[in-house]
Amino acid sequence: MSSDLISENSPKANAEVLHDALRRPLHDLRISVLDQCNFRCPYCMPEDEFHADFEFLRKEQRLSYEEILKIARVAAGLGVSKMRLTGGEPLLDKRIDRLVSGLAEIPGVEDLALTTNAMLLAPQAQKLADAGLHRVTISLDSLDEDVFRLMSGGRGDLGRVMDGIDAAQRAGLSPVKINVVVQRGVNDHTVIDLLDHFRGSGHIVRLIEFMDVGNRNGWRLDQVVPSRHLLELVQQQWPLRRVDQSYPGEVARRYEYVDGEGEVGFISSVTEPFCGSCSRARLSADGMLYTCLFANQGTDLRESLRNNADDEELKDVLSQIWLQRADRYSELRSPELAEAHVLRKVEMYRIGG
Ligand SMILES: C[S@@+](CC[C@H](N)C(=O)[O-])C[C@H]1O[C@@H](n2cnc3c(N)ncnc32)[C@H](O)[C@@H]1O
Ligand code: SF4
């Protein structure tokens, strides 16, 4: 199949629309600002692997804000209109509002979001909104104190996370999305309670299948609760009806409660892969650009930046990466190989989901 770089009459001023080898456009950039985290969710950064002696990136190894903004500007010029700050835990970076304001000023950025575990969100929510952040996605796996603690690796404080959600709403960082990773035998029995709590709040809960990202989380297929089972479970409680995608390439299948109490989404990377419409590039804190959540290698943009590449050179590098992109790991996934953890894959804490 051919790949191409074409100018389209798009609402994004002067942006070219870049398609990869499978005709997928480049629309989203996920920027991981830090590889460190204040949680140790066992499905992402299990404590025995990410222990006190684990060596995270040092400051000079991480991209500076100027470097991130340079890449973001070039990406916007190539058609990226959605940007998301993530990590690790992005709010461990106390000055992140400055990066937000830099990103918010880039022409063509129509949607600027941040994913967080919300432990540090309450005191920062208004500052982030003032800096130009549009909305937040908050990871919260259970409202059962014990289950929540277990799934945050013993680090989370449920009260502080709930305060963070309230502060986000007050600051207008909405719609607030709540991401729930569902793991069989761990938190699946608490899903209905969580949905019940957020029904009618305006927040959108999204139930995510436990994914075989990275090599350190001991993923097994029998720990995945297929979205279709969760859908049946929810339907038994509250009738749902399907809603159209809110934008092309949206990964969640959207449903709304028939009684008008809001929306719930299902993200089914394992049982119903959505590679065919994936339009995301992911930048790690040390400047590696990955074109798939399950990639085993990326392209080192930090080296180009620190060799003084100008915008045109960076544009060429990004274009070439996207034009050659043919990743579709989830569609090709072999559960046996994934369970054997023999494929080298980038870890989730490095690229932020
Ligand atoms: C890596 S975290 C980074 C941002 C922030 N620390 C947080 O938790 O929101 C981004 C998202 O990835 C999700 N995630 C991490 N590991 C996962 C896995 N194995 N399967 C599915 N989702 C996962 C988290 O639940 C979170 O919503
Ligand atoms: S999912 Fe987020 S909060 Fe949990 S360990 Fe990974 S990066 Fe940290």
XYZ file of N, CA, C and O in Angstrom, residues 96-189:
376
model
N 4.766 21.935 35.719
C 4.199 21.459 34.450
C 3.219 22.462 33.829
O 2.994 22.453 32.629
N 2.667 23.362 34.655
C 1.760 24.369 34.086
C 2.483 25.233 33.045
O 1.879 25.703 32.079
N 3.806 25.399 33.214
C 4.552 26.201 32.211
C 4.601 25.466 30.874
O 4.507 26.091 29.814
N 4.764 24.161 30.950
C 4.755 23.385 29.703
C 3.361 23.427 29.081
O 3.215 23.595 27.862
N 2.342 23.334 29.934
C 0.966 23.400 29.429
C 0.758 24.714 28.686
O 0.217 24.734 27.571
N 1.212 25.819 29.268
C 0.929 27.084 28.575
C 1.684 27.174 27.255
O 1.157 27.701 26.269
N 2.867 26.597 27.194
C 3.594 26.579 25.918
C 2.850 25.758 24.874
O 2.730 26.171 23.711
N 2.334 24.620 25.268
C 1.614 23.763 24.317
C 0.310 24.422 23.883
O -0.091 24.341 22.716
N -0.352 25.094 24.840
C -1.654 25.707 24.539
C -1.517 26.811 23.490
O -2.471 27.132 22.791
N -0.312 27.385 23.395
C -0.117 28.482 22.426
C 0.173 28.003 21.013
O 0.241 28.803 20.070
N 0.388 26.696 20.852
C 0.765 26.204 19.509
C -0.451 26.211 18.583
O -1.483 25.620 18.909
N -0.346 26.881 17.440
C -1.483 26.897 16.509
C -1.829 25.479 16.072
O -0.939 24.670 15.817
N -3.116 25.179 16.033
C -3.554 23.859 15.569
C -3.850 22.879 16.687
O -4.447 21.835 16.461
N -3.420 23.212 17.926
C -3.711 22.295 19.040
C -5.131 22.564 19.520
O -5.409 23.576 20.168
N -6.032 21.654 19.171
C -7.450 21.856 19.480
C -7.859 21.177 20.778
O -8.896 21.488 21.349
N -7.066 20.196 21.196
C -7.435 19.423 22.381
C -6.163 19.162 23.178
O -5.222 18.533 22.670
N -6.117 19.681 24.405
C -4.925 19.534 25.238
C -5.346 18.894 26.559
O -6.108 19.485 27.333
N -4.880 17.682 26.786
C -5.347 16.907 27.942
C -4.166 16.392 28.748
O -3.003 16.507 28.330
N -4.463 15.856 29.932
C -3.421 15.313 30.801
C -3.982 14.085 31.502
O -5.140 14.080 31.926
N -3.174 13.051 31.592
C -3.575 11.834 32.303
C -2.816 11.769 33.615
O -1.597 11.940 33.632
N -3.526 11.506 34.700
C -2.901 11.529 36.022
C -3.581 10.557 36.973
O -4.756 10.225 36.783
N -2.832 10.131 37.997
C -3.482 9.335 39.044
C -4.186 10.242 40.061
O -4.804 9.756 41.004
N -4.069 11.535 39.902
C -4.825 12.562 40.648
C -4.424 12.731 42.113
O -5.041 13.523 42.824
N -3.384 12.035 42.560
C -2.969 12.214 43.967
C -2.558 13.659 44.238
O -2.745 14.187 45.323
N -1.977 14.307 43.226
C -1.455 15.668 43.419
C -2.279 16.695 42.658
O -1.845 17.824 42.460
N -3.479 16.294 42.243
C -4.235 17.172 41.342
C -4.959 18.318 42.057
O -5.000 19.446 41.546
N -5.531 18.047 43.223
C -6.411 19.060 43.839
C -5.745 20.445 43.930
O -6.331 21.437 43.484
N -4.515 20.541 44.464
C -3.932 21.887 44.571
C -3.502 22.491 43.230
O -3.188 23.685 43.177
N -3.452 21.692 42.175
C -2.916 22.199 40.899
C -3.976 22.400 39.826
O -3.677 22.958 38.763
N -5.189 21.906 40.063
C -6.185 21.856 38.979
C -6.455 23.242 38.384
O -6.437 23.425 37.160
N -6.681 24.231 39.237
C -7.023 25.559 38.722
C -5.856 26.170 37.940
O -6.039 26.778 36.882
N -4.640 25.966 38.499
C -3.439 26.507 37.841
C -3.286 25.900 36.436
O -2.940 26.583 35.467
N -3.578 24.607 36.338
C -3.465 23.931 35.034
C -4.517 24.456 34.061
O -4.237 24.683 32.883
N -5.721 24.661 34.572
C -6.788 25.195 33.708
C -6.419 26.603 33.254
O -6.572 26.956 32.071
N -5.896 27.411 34.175
C -5.502 28.784 33.823
C -4.392 28.788 32.774
O -4.295 29.698 31.947
N -3.552 27.747 32.815
C -2.436 27.678 31.863
C -2.907 27.246 30.475
O -2.147 27.316 29.508
N -4.141 26.753 30.381
C -4.665 26.394 29.054
C -4.987 24.925 28.873
O -5.327 24.498 27.769
N -4.872 24.130 29.968
C -5.255 22.715 29.850
C -6.763 22.634 29.646
O -7.523 23.348 30.296
N -7.192 21.746 28.725
C -8.631 21.633 28.464
C -9.306 20.634 29.394
O -10.404 20.875 29.871
N -8.659 19.486 29.602
C -9.360 18.444 30.365
C -8.373 17.444 30.933
O -7.201 17.419 30.523
N -8.858 16.638 31.869
C -8.008 15.605 32.475
C -8.671 14.234 32.369
O -9.896 14.117 32.376
N -7.815 13.223 32.297
C -8.248 11.835 32.444
C -7.601 11.333 33.722
O -6.393 11.508 33.920
N -8.414 10.740 34.581
C -7.921 10.317 35.895
C -8.008 8.797 36.003
O -9.039 8.204 35.680
N -6.915 8.192 36.435
C -6.896 6.737 36.580
C -7.348 6.395 37.993
O -6.776 6.873 38.960
N -8.371 5.594 38.073
C -8.919 5.221 39.378
C -9.561 3.846 39.221
O -10.580 3.711 38.540
N -8.963 2.839 39.839
C -9.362 1.466 39.525
C -10.474 0.918 40.401
O -11.095 -0.092 40.048
N -10.701 1.534 41.566
C -11.755 1.025 42.443
C -12.083 2.066 43.502
O -11.227 2.875 43.875
N -13.318 2.022 43.990
C -13.689 2.883 45.122
C -13.655 2.099 46.423
O -13.952 2.647 47.488
N -13.314 0.832 46.332
C -13.125 0.036 47.544
C -11.716 0.349 48.067
O -10.733 0.149 47.356
N -11.637 0.857 49.283
C -10.350 1.336 49.830
C -9.251 0.288 49.706
O -8.130 0.607 49.305
N -9.576 -0.957 50.046
C -8.535 -1.995 50.056
C -8.089 -2.324 48.636
O -6.896 -2.470 48.361
N -9.073 -2.437 47.739
C -8.740 -2.774 46.353
C -7.942 -1.619 45.729
O -6.934 -1.827 45.042
N -8.377 -0.384 46.016
C -7.669 0.778 45.472
C -6.217 0.787 45.950
O -5.282 1.004 45.168
N -6.027 0.537 47.221
C -4.672 0.550 47.776
C -3.803 -0.509 47.108
O -2.671 -0.259 46.706
N -4.396 -1.691 46.955
C -3.665 -2.784 46.312
C -3.274 -2.393 44.881
O -2.129 -2.578 44.460
N -4.216 -1.799 44.160
C -3.958 -1.497 42.745
C -3.098 -0.257 42.534
O -2.672 0.022 41.407
N -2.844 0.480 43.613
C -1.886 1.586 43.484
C -0.535 1.172 44.082
O 0.339 2.012 44.287
N -0.408 -0.112 44.379
C 0.848 -0.607 44.948
C 1.056 -0.114 46.370
O 2.186 0.100 46.802
N -0.057 0.102 47.098
C 0.049 0.527 48.492
C 0.371 2.005 48.654
O 0.641 2.476 49.755
N 0.326 2.768 47.565
C 0.742 4.182 47.649
C -0.403 5.178 47.606
O -0.215 6.348 47.904
N -1.572 4.744 47.124
C -2.628 5.720 46.850
C -3.461 6.076 48.076
O -3.587 5.297 49.015
N -4.018 7.284 48.050
C -4.931 7.743 49.102
C -6.236 8.116 48.376
O -6.285 9.123 47.648
N -7.248 7.289 48.566
C -8.490 7.453 47.808
C -9.120 8.834 48.020
O -9.631 9.452 47.087
N -9.060 9.330 49.267
C -9.651 10.640 49.567
C -9.002 11.742 48.740
O -9.683 12.614 48.190
N -7.686 11.676 48.609
C -6.990 12.721 47.836
C -7.333 12.629 46.351
O -7.470 13.654 45.663
N -7.490 11.413 45.858
C -7.859 11.255 44.443
C -9.262 11.824 44.211
O -9.497 12.553 43.228
N -10.182 11.535 45.136
C -11.545 12.047 44.980
C -11.544 13.586 45.061
O -12.264 14.256 44.317
N -10.710 14.142 45.925
C -10.584 15.614 45.989
C -10.058 16.150 44.658
O -10.479 17.223 44.189
N -9.147 15.405 44.065
C -8.586 15.806 42.769
C -9.664 15.833 41.692
O -9.712 16.746 40.870
N -10.534 14.827 41.717
C -11.620 14.774 40.716
C -12.549 15.974 40.910
O -12.920 16.654 39.937
N -12.896 16.271 42.154
C -13.776 17.422 42.416
C -13.115 18.734 41.979
O -13.759 19.604 41.385
N -11.823 18.847 42.266
C -11.114 20.087 41.898
C -11.061 20.245 40.383
O -11.192 21.358 39.855
N -10.885 19.125 39.683
C -10.846 19.188 38.208
C -12.177 19.688 37.681
O -12.233 20.532 36.778
N -13.242 19.203 38.258
C -14.566 19.639 37.799
C -14.767 21.130 38.082
O -15.214 21.886 37.217
N -14.383 21.543 39.282
C -14.550 22.973 39.631
C -13.735 23.860 38.692
O -14.144 24.961 38.339
N -12.574 23.365 38.277
C -11.698 24.164 37.415
C -12.130 24.114 35.950
O -11.523 24.757 35.097
N -13.149 23.312 35.653
C -13.641 23.224 34.273
C -12.806 22.324 33.378
O -12.857 22.447 32.153
N -12.024 21.427 33.985
C -11.197 20.510 33.187
C -12.044 19.311 32.758
O -11.778 18.166 33.128
N -13.070 19.589 32.004
C -14.068 18.570 31.755
C -14.332 18.389 30.254
O -13.992 19.275 29.465
N -14.960 17.276 29.830
C -15.456 16.248 30.723
C -14.302 15.481 31.381
O -13.327 15.140 30.711
N -14.436 15.230 32.675
C -13.433 14.427 33.377
C -13.668 12.971 32.981
O -14.792 12.480 33.075
N -12.613 12.332 32.505
C -12.733 10.904 32.192
C -12.042 10.110 33.298
O -10.982 10.523 33.787
N -12.657 9.011 33.671
C -12.095 8.162 34.737
C -11.716 6.827 34.097
O -12.586 6.100 33.618
N -10.419 6.521 34.080
C -9.940 5.261 33.485
C -9.851 4.180 34.542
O -9.205 4.365 35.579
N -10.455 3.041 34.258
C -10.422 1.913 35.197
C -9.801 0.717 34.470
O -10.379 0.221 33.497
N -8.640 0.271 34.905
C -8.077 -0.962 34.346
C -8.732 -2.117 35.098
O -8.661 -2.177 36.329
N -9.390 -2.996 34.350
C -10.127 -4.081 35.011
C -9.308 -5.370 34.931
O -8.934 -5.820 33.857
N -9.046 -5.924 36.113
C -8.255 -7.156 36.194
C -9.082 -8.221 36.895
O -9.579 -7.983 38.018
N -9.209 -9.364 36.243
C -10.049 -10.422 36.803
C -9.555 -10.855 38.189
O -8.363 -11.069 38.397
N -10.488 -10.936 39.120
C -10.143 -11.414 40.461
C -9.499 -10.349 41.322
O -9.167 -10.597 42.482
N -9.268 -9.165 40.761
C -8.630 -8.090 41.548
C -9.646 -6.972 41.818
O -9.947 -6.667 42.975
N -10.205 -6.389 40.748
C -11.169 -5.285 40.963
C -12.459 -5.445 40.168
O -13.302 -4.551 40.196
N -12.618 -6.577 39.454
C -13.820 -6.678 38.606
C -15.097 -6.675 39.436
O -16.136 -6.184 38.980
N -15.014 -7.132 40.693
C -16.219 -7.166 41.533
C -16.597 -5.772 42.058
O -17.639 -5.619 42.684
